[in-house]
Amino acid sequence: MKTSTTHPYRVLLADDQADIRDALRLLLKREGYETHGVASPADALSAIETREFDAVLMDLNYARDTTSGQEGLDLLPRIQMLDGTLPVIVMTAWSSVEVAVEAMRRGARDFIQKPWENTRLLSILRTQIDLRQALRQASRLEAENRILRAESRPTFLADSPAMQPVLELIGRIGPSDASVLITGEHGTGKEVVARTLHAMSTRSSKPMVTVNAGGLSEGIFESELFGHVKGAFTDARSDRVGRFELAEGSTLFLDEIANVPLNLQAKLLRVLETGEMERVGSSTTRRADVRVLAATNADVDAEAAAGRFRQDLLFRLNTIEVRIPPLRERREDIDLLAHHFLRGYSQRYRKNLSGFDPAAAKALQEHLWPGNVRELDHAVERGVLLSAGPFVRAADLGLRPQAPGGSAKLEDMSLDEVERHLIQRTLARHDGNVSQAAKSLGLSRSAMYRRLQKHGLE
Ligand SMILES: Nc1ncnc2c1ncn2[C@@H]1O[C@H](COP(=O)(O)OP(=O)(O)OP(=O)(O)O)[C@@H](O)[C@H]1O
Ligand SMILES: [Mg+2]
């Protein structure tokens, strides 16, 4: 009997014999089911197409061919195509096990032999309907979860070999509760990584709380982090909940961690180790269940060596370190990211752009990107805004030629980058003439070509 939902379960009865349909209808009606009878496979299909059923009870043999069960067997895959979750229970007049097995193979959920036992028929029917409800519920929940996750997870694009270990590490530690230190130059995507880690974790149903240590004065930092009680200091006119407490059950992202004042680093360490803290001006110890992610673009090891960052706090934070390489060390990602930003900005500014023209694509590849992904983001935004379409041109991107001593300093580059840079400049000086550029660099033509190939400059 149906109790949990508002309308009765509806069962399709497919049998060419009217007396069988009547007998089934009476039996099921007594049990609170609604039924609809059809006499042929074609009618069964059109009934399923037009109404929703909770189950099908169907004979395998119809008038045209009354013994082989072929008509009923042919019907099964067609019902499956219309509604893959609709449970079909087949009825066989002869105790032909082979036909029943074949029917199950083609998608029937169970079978019953005629003449049937009422209790057995009812129990099979009920089981199949319940099973389908459970399956539907589960897939609905799964779909909802997928949507929720997709909505909260930031876009994190990475295709380059240099990013593979980073992706792999993120995949491994994302779902855990581990503290993670995220390092990388300005604009490399540290916050994107923090958001991705949070979105992958069991804490993702609550929003991540961010504290930017770089943007807070020393005076208010402590109360920002731990909260305060009324009267703790002159301006404390009421109690205040700190970010640690706000992040209860969620993730706290401590951005620019190297800027945390030395005297507060000890307090931070204690929370990380024990989960305990006090609001400023209070002696009541509070506990917070918080996962901490921290980020910095400073060289914290050097800061620690110089005594500006506590070694023990560093050890506590960097058990797991995600080091994001600068964009110039993963040029394979430039194109992917540039097109991603292009799509976004074309939509935002209602421009119908098909891509970058060859000179623009080349400029994107050759730029050193001292400001990393954020600089690329801004360059593409500018390109989209200025472009007359259908392609973004090199000039629209507004990339400044980079000279050593400018935004990218020679001493900040790796040897490889210096080599690439020098080759580019020399080529430019000789209007792209490889032989002349090779000569002025003191290289043979083949040595020059090897280097062009290595740096992707051919
Ligand atoms: N892998 C990526 N996929 C997609 N977008 C990215 C990626 N990395 C960075 N971005 C985008 O680039 C911009 C800068 O990223 P983010 O703010 O995470 O960098 P950051 O390392 O925290 O920078 P800063 O050191 O300046 O705080 C953001 O708009 C971000 O969405
Ligand atoms: Mg950041």
CSV table of C-alpha atoms and ligand atoms in Angstrom, one decimal:
chain,number,residue,atom,x,y,z
A,1,MET,CA,0.0,0.0,0.0
A,2,LYS,CA,1.2,3.4,-0.8
A,3,THR,CA,1.6,5.8,2.1
A,4,SER,CA,4.6,8.0,1.5
A,5,THR,CA,3.5,10.0,-1.5
A,6,THR,CA,0.4,11.9,-2.5
A,7,HIS,CA,-0.7,9.9,-5.6
A,8,PRO,CA,-1.1,6.2,-5.9
A,9,TYR,CA,1.5,4.1,-7.7
A,10,ARG,CA,0.5,3.5,-11.3
A,11,VAL,CA,1.1,0.1,-12.9
A,12,LEU,CA,0.8,-0.7,-16.6
A,13,LEU,CA,-0.7,-4.1,-17.3
A,14,ALA,CA,0.1,-5.5,-20.7
A,15,ASP,CA,-1.6,-8.7,-21.6
A,16,ASP,CA,-3.7,-9.6,-24.6
A,17,GLN,CA,-6.1,-11.6,-22.5
A,18,ALA,CA,-8.9,-9.5,-21.0
A,19,ASP,CA,-9.6,-11.9,-18.1
A,20,ILE,CA,-5.9,-11.7,-16.9
A,21,ARG,CA,-6.0,-7.9,-17.1
A,22,ASP,CA,-9.2,-7.9,-15.0
A,23,ALA,CA,-7.8,-10.2,-12.4
A,24,LEU,CA,-4.7,-8.2,-12.0
A,25,ARG,CA,-6.6,-4.9,-11.9
A,26,LEU,CA,-8.8,-6.1,-9.1
A,27,LEU,CA,-5.9,-7.5,-7.1
A,28,LEU,CA,-3.9,-4.3,-7.4
A,29,LYS,CA,-6.8,-2.0,-6.8
A,30,ARG,CA,-7.4,-3.7,-3.5
A,31,GLU,CA,-3.8,-2.8,-2.6
A,32,GLY,CA,-4.2,0.8,-3.5
A,33,TYR,CA,-2.6,0.8,-6.9
A,34,GLU,CA,-3.9,2.5,-10.0
A,35,THR,CA,-3.7,0.4,-13.2
A,36,HIS,CA,-3.9,0.9,-16.9
A,37,GLY,CA,-4.5,-2.1,-19.2
A,38,VAL,CA,-3.3,-2.6,-22.8
A,39,ALA,CA,-3.6,-5.6,-25.1
A,40,SER,CA,-0.7,-5.2,-27.4
A,41,PRO,CA,3.0,-4.2,-27.4
A,42,ALA,CA,2.2,-1.1,-29.5
A,43,ASP,CA,-0.4,0.1,-27.0
A,44,ALA,CA,2.1,-0.6,-24.2
A,45,LEU,CA,4.7,1.7,-25.9
A,46,SER,CA,2.3,4.5,-26.6
A,47,ALA,CA,0.9,4.3,-23.0
A,48,ILE,CA,4.5,4.7,-21.6
A,49,GLU,CA,5.2,7.5,-24.0
A,50,THR,CA,2.2,9.5,-22.8
A,51,ARG,CA,1.9,8.8,-19.1
A,52,GLU,CA,4.2,8.1,-16.2
A,53,PHE,CA,4.1,4.7,-14.7
A,54,ASP,CA,5.8,3.3,-11.6
A,55,ALA,CA,6.0,-0.3,-12.9
A,56,VAL,CA,5.0,-2.5,-15.8
A,57,LEU,CA,3.6,-6.0,-15.5
A,58,MET,CA,3.7,-7.6,-18.9
A,59,ASP,CA,3.0,-10.8,-20.6
A,60,LEU,CA,5.6,-12.0,-23.1
A,61,ASN,CA,3.1,-13.8,-25.4
A,62,TYR,CA,0.7,-11.9,-27.6
A,63,ALA,CA,-2.0,-13.0,-30.0
A,64,ARG,CA,0.2,-12.9,-33.1
A,65,ASP,CA,2.7,-15.4,-31.7
A,66,THR,CA,1.5,-17.1,-28.6
A,67,THR,CA,4.3,-19.4,-27.5
A,68,SER,CA,7.8,-18.1,-28.2
A,69,GLY,CA,7.6,-14.9,-26.2
A,70,GLN,CA,9.3,-13.0,-29.0
A,71,GLU,CA,6.9,-10.1,-29.2
A,72,GLY,CA,7.4,-9.5,-25.4
A,73,LEU,CA,11.1,-9.8,-25.7
A,74,ASP,CA,11.3,-7.3,-28.5
A,75,LEU,CA,9.3,-4.9,-26.4
A,76,LEU,CA,11.8,-4.8,-23.6
A,77,PRO,CA,14.6,-2.8,-25.1
A,78,ARG,CA,12.1,-0.4,-26.5
A,79,ILE,CA,10.7,0.3,-23.1
A,80,GLN,CA,14.2,0.7,-21.8
A,81,MET,CA,14.9,3.3,-24.4
A,82,LEU,CA,11.8,5.3,-23.4
A,83,ASP,CA,12.5,5.1,-19.6
A,84,GLY,CA,15.6,3.2,-18.5
A,85,THR,CA,14.5,3.3,-14.8
A,86,LEU,CA,11.0,1.9,-15.3
A,87,PRO,CA,10.9,-1.6,-13.7
A,88,VAL,CA,9.4,-4.2,-16.0
A,89,ILE,CA,8.2,-7.5,-14.5
A,90,VAL,CA,7.4,-10.2,-17.1
A,91,MET,CA,4.9,-12.9,-16.9
A,92,THR,CA,5.3,-16.3,-18.6
A,93,ALA,CA,2.5,-18.7,-19.0
A,94,TRP,CA,4.8,-21.7,-19.5
A,95,SER,CA,7.5,-22.5,-17.1
A,96,SER,CA,10.1,-21.6,-19.7
A,97,VAL,CA,13.2,-20.7,-17.8
A,98,GLU,CA,15.1,-19.8,-20.9
A,99,VAL,CA,12.6,-17.2,-22.0
A,100,ALA,CA,12.5,-15.7,-18.5
A,101,VAL,CA,16.3,-15.5,-18.4
A,102,GLU,CA,16.4,-13.9,-21.9
A,103,ALA,CA,13.9,-11.4,-20.7
A,104,MET,CA,16.0,-10.5,-17.7
A,105,ARG,CA,19.0,-10.2,-20.0
A,106,ARG,CA,17.1,-7.6,-22.1
A,107,GLY,CA,16.2,-5.5,-19.1
A,108,ALA,CA,13.3,-7.1,-17.2
A,109,ARG,CA,13.8,-6.7,-13.5
A,110,ASP,CA,12.0,-9.9,-12.4
A,111,PHE,CA,9.6,-12.5,-13.7
A,112,ILE,CA,6.5,-14.3,-12.5
A,113,GLN,CA,4.9,-17.5,-13.7
A,114,LYS,CA,1.3,-17.8,-14.6
A,115,PRO,CA,-0.8,-18.8,-12.8
A,116,TRP,CA,0.7,-16.5,-10.2
A,117,GLU,CA,0.6,-16.4,-6.4
A,118,ASN,CA,-0.9,-13.1,-5.3
A,119,THR,CA,1.5,-12.5,-2.3
A,120,ARG,CA,4.5,-13.3,-4.4
A,121,LEU,CA,3.4,-11.0,-7.3
A,122,LEU,CA,2.6,-8.2,-4.8
A,123,SER,CA,5.9,-8.5,-3.0
A,124,ILE,CA,7.9,-8.5,-6.3
A,125,LEU,CA,6.0,-5.4,-7.5
A,126,ARG,CA,6.5,-3.5,-4.3
A,127,THR,CA,10.2,-4.4,-4.1
A,128,GLN,CA,10.8,-3.1,-7.7
A,129,ILE,CA,8.9,0.1,-7.1
A,130,ASP,CA,10.8,0.8,-3.9
A,131,LEU,CA,14.1,0.1,-5.6
A,132,ARG,CA,13.3,2.5,-8.4
A,133,GLN,CA,12.3,5.3,-5.9
A,134,ALA,CA,15.6,4.8,-4.1
A,135,LEU,CA,17.6,4.9,-7.3
A,136,ARG,CA,15.9,8.0,-8.4
A,137,GLN,CA,16.5,9.7,-5.1
A,138,ALA,CA,20.1,8.8,-5.2
A,139,SER,CA,20.7,10.0,-8.7
A,140,ARG,CA,18.8,13.2,-7.9
A,141,LEU,CA,21.0,13.8,-4.9
A,142,GLU,CA,24.1,13.0,-6.9
A,143,ALA,CA,23.1,15.5,-9.6
A,144,GLU,CA,22.4,18.2,-7.0
A,145,ASN,CA,25.8,17.6,-5.4
A,146,ARG,CA,27.5,17.8,-8.7
A,147,ILE,CA,25.9,21.1,-9.4
A,148,LEU,CA,26.8,22.5,-6.0
A,149,ARG,CA,30.3,21.4,-6.4
A,150,ALA,CA,30.6,22.8,-9.9
A,151,GLU,CA,29.2,26.1,-8.7
A,152,SER,CA,31.6,26.6,-5.9
A,153,ARG,CA,34.7,25.3,-7.5
A,154,PRO,CA,36.8,27.9,-9.3
A,155,THR,CA,38.1,27.4,-12.8
A,156,PHE,CA,41.6,26.0,-12.4
A,157,LEU,CA,43.2,25.4,-15.8
A,158,ALA,CA,46.5,23.7,-16.1
A,159,ASP,CA,47.8,21.6,-19.0
A,160,SER,CA,51.6,22.0,-18.9
A,161,PRO,CA,54.0,19.4,-17.8
A,162,ALA,CA,55.2,21.8,-15.1
A,163,MET,CA,51.8,21.8,-13.5
A,164,GLN,CA,51.2,18.1,-13.5
A,165,PRO,CA,52.9,17.5,-10.1
A,166,VAL,CA,50.9,20.4,-8.7
A,167,LEU,CA,47.6,19.0,-10.0
A,168,GLU,CA,48.5,15.6,-8.7
A,169,LEU,CA,49.3,17.0,-5.2
A,170,ILE,CA,46.2,19.1,-5.1
A,171,GLY,CA,44.1,16.0,-6.0
A,172,ARG,CA,45.7,14.0,-3.2
A,173,ILE,CA,45.5,16.6,-0.4
A,174,GLY,CA,42.3,18.4,-1.4
A,175,PRO,CA,39.9,16.1,0.4
A,176,SER,CA,42.1,16.0,3.6
A,177,ASP,CA,42.2,18.2,6.6
A,178,ALA,CA,45.9,18.9,6.2
A,179,SER,CA,47.3,22.4,6.5
A,180,VAL,CA,48.9,23.5,3.2
A,181,LEU,CA,51.3,26.3,2.4
A,182,ILE,CA,50.8,27.6,-1.1
A,183,THR,CA,53.7,29.5,-2.6
A,184,GLY,CA,54.3,31.2,-5.9
A,185,GLU,CA,55.0,34.6,-7.4
A,186,HIS,CA,52.4,37.4,-7.6
A,187,GLY,CA,49.4,36.3,-9.7
A,188,THR,CA,50.4,32.7,-10.2
A,189,GLY,CA,47.0,31.5,-8.8
A,190,LYS,CA,47.6,30.9,-5.1
A,191,GLU,CA,44.1,31.9,-4.2
A,192,VAL,CA,42.6,29.8,-7.0
A,193,VAL,CA,44.5,26.8,-5.5
A,194,ALA,CA,43.2,27.6,-2.0
A,195,ARG,CA,39.6,27.8,-3.3
A,196,THR,CA,40.1,24.5,-5.2
A,197,LEU,CA,41.4,22.7,-2.2
A,198,HIS,CA,38.5,24.0,-0.1
A,199,ALA,CA,36.0,23.0,-2.8
A,200,MET,CA,37.3,19.5,-2.9
A,201,SER,CA,37.1,19.0,0.9
A,202,THR,CA,34.3,17.7,3.1
A,203,ARG,CA,34.1,21.3,4.4
A,204,SER,CA,33.0,22.7,1.0
A,205,SER,CA,29.3,23.2,2.0
A,206,LYS,CA,30.5,26.1,4.2
A,207,PRO,CA,32.2,29.2,2.7
A,208,MET,CA,35.9,29.6,3.0
A,209,VAL,CA,36.9,32.5,5.2
A,210,THR,CA,39.9,34.6,4.1
A,211,VAL,CA,42.2,36.8,6.1
A,212,ASN,CA,44.7,39.0,4.3
A,213,ALA,CA,47.6,39.4,6.7
A,214,GLY,CA,49.1,42.0,4.3
A,215,GLY,CA,46.2,44.3,4.5
A,216,LEU,CA,45.8,44.5,8.3
A,217,SER,CA,47.6,46.8,10.7
A,218,GLU,CA,49.3,45.0,13.6
A,219,GLY,CA,46.8,46.6,16.1
A,220,ILE,CA,43.7,45.0,14.7
A,221,PHE,CA,45.2,41.8,13.4
A,222,GLU,CA,44.8,39.9,16.6
A,223,SER,CA,41.2,40.8,17.1
A,224,GLU,CA,40.4,40.2,13.4
A,225,LEU,CA,41.8,36.7,13.8
A,226,PHE,CA,40.6,35.7,17.3
A,227,GLY,CA,37.8,38.2,18.0
A,228,HIS,CA,37.6,40.4,21.1
A,229,VAL,CA,35.2,41.1,24.0
A,230,LYS,CA,33.6,44.4,24.8
A,231,GLY,CA,36.0,46.7,26.5
A,232,ALA,CA,39.1,44.8,25.6
A,233,PHE,CA,40.5,48.1,24.1
A,234,THR,CA,39.2,51.6,23.6
A,235,ASP,CA,37.3,50.9,20.4
A,236,ALA,CA,35.9,47.5,21.4
A,237,ARG,CA,32.4,48.6,22.0
A,238,SER,CA,30.9,45.2,21.7
A,239,ASP,CA,31.9,41.6,21.4
A,240,ARG,CA,33.4,40.5,18.1
A,241,VAL,CA,33.7,37.1,16.6
A,242,GLY,CA,37.1,36.4,15.0
A,243,ARG,CA,37.8,34.8,11.7
A,244,PHE,CA,38.9,31.6,13.3
A,245,GLU,CA,35.5,31.2,14.9
A,246,LEU,CA,33.7,32.3,11.7
A,247,ALA,CA,35.5,29.5,9.9
A,248,GLU,CA,34.2,26.9,12.3
A,249,GLY,CA,33.7,23.6,10.4
A,250,SER,CA,35.2,25.3,7.3
A,251,THR,CA,38.5,26.5,5.9
A,252,LEU,CA,40.5,29.6,6.9
A,253,PHE,CA,42.7,31.0,4.2
A,254,LEU,CA,45.6,33.1,5.6
A,255,ASP,CA,46.8,35.1,2.6
A,256,GLU,CA,50.2,36.7,2.6
A,257,ILE,CA,51.2,34.8,5.7
A,258,ALA,CA,54.7,36.3,5.8
A,259,ASN,CA,53.2,39.6,6.9
A,260,VAL,CA,51.9,38.2,10.2
A,261,PRO,CA,53.6,40.2,13.0
A,262,LEU,CA,56.2,38.1,14.8
A,263,ASN,CA,54.4,38.4,18.2
A,264,LEU,CA,51.2,37.0,16.7
A,265,GLN,CA,53.0,34.1,15.1
A,266,ALA,CA,53.2,32.3,18.4
A,267,LYS,CA,49.5,32.7,19.0
A,268,LEU,CA,48.8,31.4,15.5
A,269,LEU,CA,51.0,28.4,16.1
A,270,ARG,CA,49.1,27.6,19.2
A,271,VAL,CA,45.7,27.6,17.4
A,272,LEU,CA,47.2,25.4,14.7
A,273,GLU,CA,48.6,22.9,17.2
A,274,THR,CA,45.7,22.8,19.7
A,275,GLY,CA,42.7,24.3,18.0
A,276,GLU,CA,42.5,26.6,21.1
A,277,MET,CA,42.4,30.4,21.4
A,278,GLU,CA,41.0,33.2,23.4
A,279,ARG,CA,39.2,36.4,22.2
A,280,VAL,CA,41.2,39.5,23.0
A,281,GLY,CA,40.4,40.6,26.5
A,282,SER,CA,38.9,37.3,27.5
A,283,SER,CA,40.3,34.4,29.4
A,284,THR,CA,37.7,31.9,28.2
A,285,THR,CA,39.4,29.3,25.9
A,286,ARG,CA,37.5,28.5,22.8
A,287,ARG,CA,38.1,25.7,20.4
A,288,ALA,CA,37.6,25.9,16.6
A,289,ASP,CA,37.6,23.1,14.1
A,290,VAL,CA,39.3,24.8,11.3
A,291,ARG,CA,41.4,23.7,8.4
A,292,VAL,CA,44.1,26.3,7.7
A,293,LEU,CA,45.5,27.1,4.2
A,294,ALA,CA,48.2,29.7,4.0
A,295,ALA,CA,49.8,31.5,1.0
A,296,THR,CA,52.8,33.7,0.4
A,297,ASN,CA,54.8,35.1,-2.4
A,298,ALA,CA,57.7,35.8,-0.1
A,299,ASP,CA,60.6,33.5,0.4
A,300,VAL,CA,59.5,32.3,3.8
A,301,ASP,CA,62.6,30.1,4.2
A,302,ALA,CA,64.8,33.2,3.9
A,303,GLU,CA,62.4,35.1,6.2
A,304,ALA,CA,62.8,32.3,8.7
A,305,ALA,CA,66.6,32.3,8.4
A,306,ALA,CA,66.6,36.0,8.9
A,307,GLY,CA,64.6,35.6,12.1
A,308,ARG,CA,61.5,37.4,10.7
A,309,PHE,CA,59.4,34.3,10.6
A,310,ARG,CA,59.2,31.7,13.3
A,311,GLN,CA,60.8,28.5,12.2
A,312,ASP,CA,58.3,26.4,14.2
A,313,LEU,CA,55.3,28.1,12.6
A,314,LEU,CA,56.9,27.5,9.2
A,315,PHE,CA,57.3,23.8,9.9
A,316,ARG,CA,53.7,23.6,11.1
A,317,LEU,CA,52.5,25.3,7.9
A,318,ASN,CA,54.6,23.8,5.3
A,319,THR,CA,54.2,20.1,6.1
A,320,ILE,CA,52.6,20.2,2.7
A,321,GLU,CA,53.7,22.9,0.2
A,322,VAL,CA,52.1,23.5,-3.1
A,323,ARG,CA,54.6,25.5,-5.2
A,324,ILE,CA,53.0,27.1,-8.2
A,325,PRO,CA,55.6,27.7,-11.0
A,326,PRO,CA,55.6,31.1,-12.7
A,327,LEU,CA,53.8,31.4,-16.0
A,328,ARG,CA,57.0,31.7,-18.0
A,329,GLU,CA,58.0,28.2,-16.8
A,330,ARG,CA,54.7,26.8,-18.2
A,331,ARG,CA,54.2,28.4,-21.5
A,332,GLU,CA,52.0,25.5,-22.6
A,333,ASP,CA,49.3,27.0,-20.3
A,334,ILE,CA,49.3,30.5,-21.9
A,335,ASP,CA,47.1,29.6,-24.9
A,336,LEU,CA,44.6,27.7,-22.7
A,337,LEU,CA,44.3,30.5,-20.2
A,338,ALA,CA,44.3,33.2,-22.8
A,339,HIS,CA,41.3,31.6,-24.6
A,340,HIS,CA,39.6,31.1,-21.3
A,341,PHE,CA,39.9,34.8,-20.5
A,342,LEU,CA,38.9,35.7,-24.0
A,343,ARG,CA,35.7,33.7,-23.8
A,344,GLY,CA,34.8,35.3,-20.4
A,345,TYR,CA,35.5,38.9,-21.5
A,346,SER,CA,33.9,38.5,-24.9
A,347,GLN,CA,30.8,37.5,-23.1
A,348,ARG,CA,31.0,40.2,-20.5
A,349,TYR,CA,31.6,43.0,-23.0
A,350,ARG,CA,29.3,41.5,-25.7
A,351,LYS,CA,32.0,41.2,-28.3
A,352,ASN,CA,31.9,38.6,-31.0
A,353,LEU,CA,35.6,37.5,-31.1
A,354,SER,CA,37.0,34.4,-32.7
A,355,GLY,CA,40.5,34.4,-31.2
A,356,PHE,CA,43.9,36.1,-31.5
A,357,ASP,CA,45.5,36.9,-34.8
A,358,PRO,CA,48.9,35.3,-35.4
A,359,ALA,CA,50.9,38.3,-34.2
A,360,ALA,CA,48.9,38.5,-31.0
A,361,ALA,CA,49.3,34.7,-30.4
A,362,LYS,CA,53.0,35.1,-30.9
A,363,ALA,CA,53.2,38.1,-28.6
A,364,LEU,CA,51.4,36.1,-25.9
A,365,GLN,CA,53.8,33.2,-26.2
A,366,GLU,CA,56.9,35.4,-26.1
A,367,HIS,CA,56.0,37.8,-23.3
A,368,LEU,CA,57.8,37.0,-20.0
A,369,TRP,CA,54.7,37.5,-17.9
A,370,PRO,CA,56.3,38.9,-14.7
A,371,GLY,CA,52.8,39.4,-13.3
A,372,ASN,CA,51.9,35.8,-14.3
A,373,VAL,CA,48.3,34.7,-14.8
A,374,ARG,CA,46.8,38.0,-13.5
A,375,GLU,CA,48.9,40.0,-16.0
A,376,LEU,CA,47.6,37.7,-18.8
A,377,ASP,CA,44.1,38.1,-17.5
A,378,HIS,CA,44.4,41.9,-17.7
A,379,ALA,CA,46.1,41.9,-21.1
A,380,VAL,CA,43.4,39.8,-22.6
A,381,GLU,CA,40.7,42.0,-21.0
A,382,ARG,CA,42.3,45.0,-22.6
A,383,GLY,CA,42.7,43.2,-25.9
A,384,VAL,CA,39.0,42.3,-25.9
A,385,LEU,CA,38.0,45.9,-25.1
A,386,LEU,CA,40.1,47.5,-27.7
A,387,SER,CA,39.7,44.9,-30.5
A,388,ALA,CA,37.7,45.9,-33.5
A,389,GLY,CA,37.1,42.2,-34.2
A,390,PRO,CA,36.9,39.4,-35.3
A,391,PHE,CA,40.5,38.8,-33.9
A,392,VAL,CA,42.4,40.4,-31.0
A,393,ARG,CA,45.5,42.1,-32.5
A,394,ALA,CA,48.9,42.2,-30.9
A,395,ALA,CA,48.6,46.0,-30.4
A,396,ASP,CA,45.3,45.6,-28.5
A,397,LEU,CA,47.0,43.6,-25.8
A,398,GLY,CA,49.3,46.5,-24.9
A,399,LEU,CA,52.2,44.3,-23.9
A,400,ARG,CA,55.3,46.4,-23.2
A,401,PRO,CA,58.5,45.1,-24.7
A,402,GLN,CA,60.6,43.8,-21.8
A,403,ALA,CA,64.1,45.0,-21.3
A,404,PRO,CA,66.3,43.6,-18.6
A,405,GLY,CA,66.2,46.2,-15.8
A,406,GLY,CA,62.6,46.7,-16.6
A,407,SER,CA,59.8,44.7,-15.0
A,408,ALA,CA,61.6,41.5,-15.5
A,409,LYS,CA,65.1,41.8,-14.1
A,410,LEU,CA,67.9,39.7,-15.5
A,411,GLU,CA,69.0,38.7,-12.0
A,412,ASP,CA,65.4,37.3,-11.4
A,413,MET,CA,65.6,35.1,-14.4
A,414,SER,CA,66.9,31.5,-14.6
A,415,LEU,CA,69.9,30.9,-17.0
A,416,ASP,CA,67.5,29.4,-19.5
A,417,GLU,CA,65.3,32.5,-19.4
A,418,VAL,CA,68.2,34.8,-19.9
A,419,GLU,CA,69.3,32.7,-22.9
A,420,ARG,CA,65.8,32.8,-24.4
A,421,HIS,CA,65.6,36.5,-23.7
A,422,LEU,CA,69.0,37.2,-25.3
A,423,ILE,CA,68.1,35.2,-28.4
A,424,GLN,CA,64.8,37.0,-28.8
A,425,ARG,CA,66.4,40.4,-28.5
A,426,THR,CA,69.2,39.5,-30.9
A,427,LEU,CA,66.7,38.2,-33.5
A,428,ALA,CA,64.7,41.3,-33.2
A,429,ARG,CA,67.8,43.4,-33.7
A,430,HIS,CA,68.5,41.5,-36.9
A,431,ASP,CA,64.9,41.6,-38.1
A,432,GLY,CA,64.5,37.9,-37.6
A,433,ASN,CA,67.5,36.9,-39.7
A,434,VAL,CA,68.7,33.7,-38.0
A,435,SER,CA,72.1,33.6,-39.6
A,436,GLN,CA,73.0,37.1,-38.6
A,437,ALA,CA,71.6,36.7,-35.1
A,438,ALA,CA,73.7,33.5,-34.8
A,439,LYS,CA,76.8,35.2,-35.9
A,440,SER,CA,76.4,38.1,-33.5
A,441,LEU,CA,75.9,35.6,-30.7
A,442,GLY,CA,78.9,33.6,-31.7
A,443,LEU,CA,76.9,30.5,-32.5
A,444,SER,CA,76.9,28.2,-35.5
A,445,ARG,CA,73.6,28.1,-37.4
A,446,SER,CA,72.9,24.6,-36.2
A,447,ALA,CA,73.6,25.5,-32.6
A,448,MET,CA,71.3,28.5,-33.0
A,449,TYR,CA,68.5,26.4,-34.4
A,450,ARG,CA,68.9,23.9,-31.6
A,451,ARG,CA,68.3,26.8,-29.2
A,452,LEU,CA,65.4,28.2,-31.1
A,453,GLN,CA,63.8,24.8,-31.0
A,454,LYS,CA,64.5,24.4,-27.3
A,455,HIS,CA,62.8,27.7,-26.5
A,456,GLY,CA,59.9,27.2,-28.9
A,457,LEU,CA,61.1,30.2,-31.0
A,458,GLU,CA,61.3,28.7,-34.5
B,1,LIG,N1,45.2,28.0,-13.3
B,1,LIG,C1,44.3,29.0,-13.4
B,1,LIG,N2,43.2,28.8,-14.1
B,1,LIG,C2,42.3,29.8,-14.3
B,1,LIG,N3,42.5,31.0,-13.8
B,1,LIG,C3,43.6,31.3,-13.1
B,1,LIG,C4,44.6,30.3,-12.8
B,1,LIG,N4,45.6,30.8,-12.1
B,1,LIG,C5,45.2,32.1,-11.9
B,1,LIG,N5,44.0,32.4,-12.5
B,1,LIG,C6,43.4,33.7,-12.4
B,1,LIG,O1,44.4,34.7,-12.3
B,1,LIG,C7,44.1,35.7,-11.4
B,1,LIG,C8,45.2,35.7,-10.3
B,1,LIG,O2,45.1,34.5,-9.5
B,1,LIG,P1,45.2,34.6,-7.9
B,1,LIG,O3,44.5,35.7,-7.3
B,1,LIG,O4,44.8,33.2,-7.4
B,1,LIG,O5,46.7,34.7,-7.8
B,1,LIG,P2,47.6,34.9,-6.5
B,1,LIG,O6,48.8,34.0,-6.6
B,1,LIG,O7,46.8,34.8,-5.2
B,1,LIG,O8,48.1,36.4,-6.6
B,1,LIG,P3,48.7,37.4,-5.5
B,1,LIG,O9,50.1,36.9,-5.1
B,1,LIG,O10,48.9,38.7,-6.3
B,1,LIG,O11,47.8,37.5,-4.4
B,1,LIG,C9,42.7,35.4,-10.9
B,1,LIG,O12,41.8,36.2,-11.7
B,1,LIG,C10,42.6,33.9,-11.2
B,1,LIG,O13,41.2,33.6,-11.4
B,2,MG,MG,46.4,36.2,-3.8
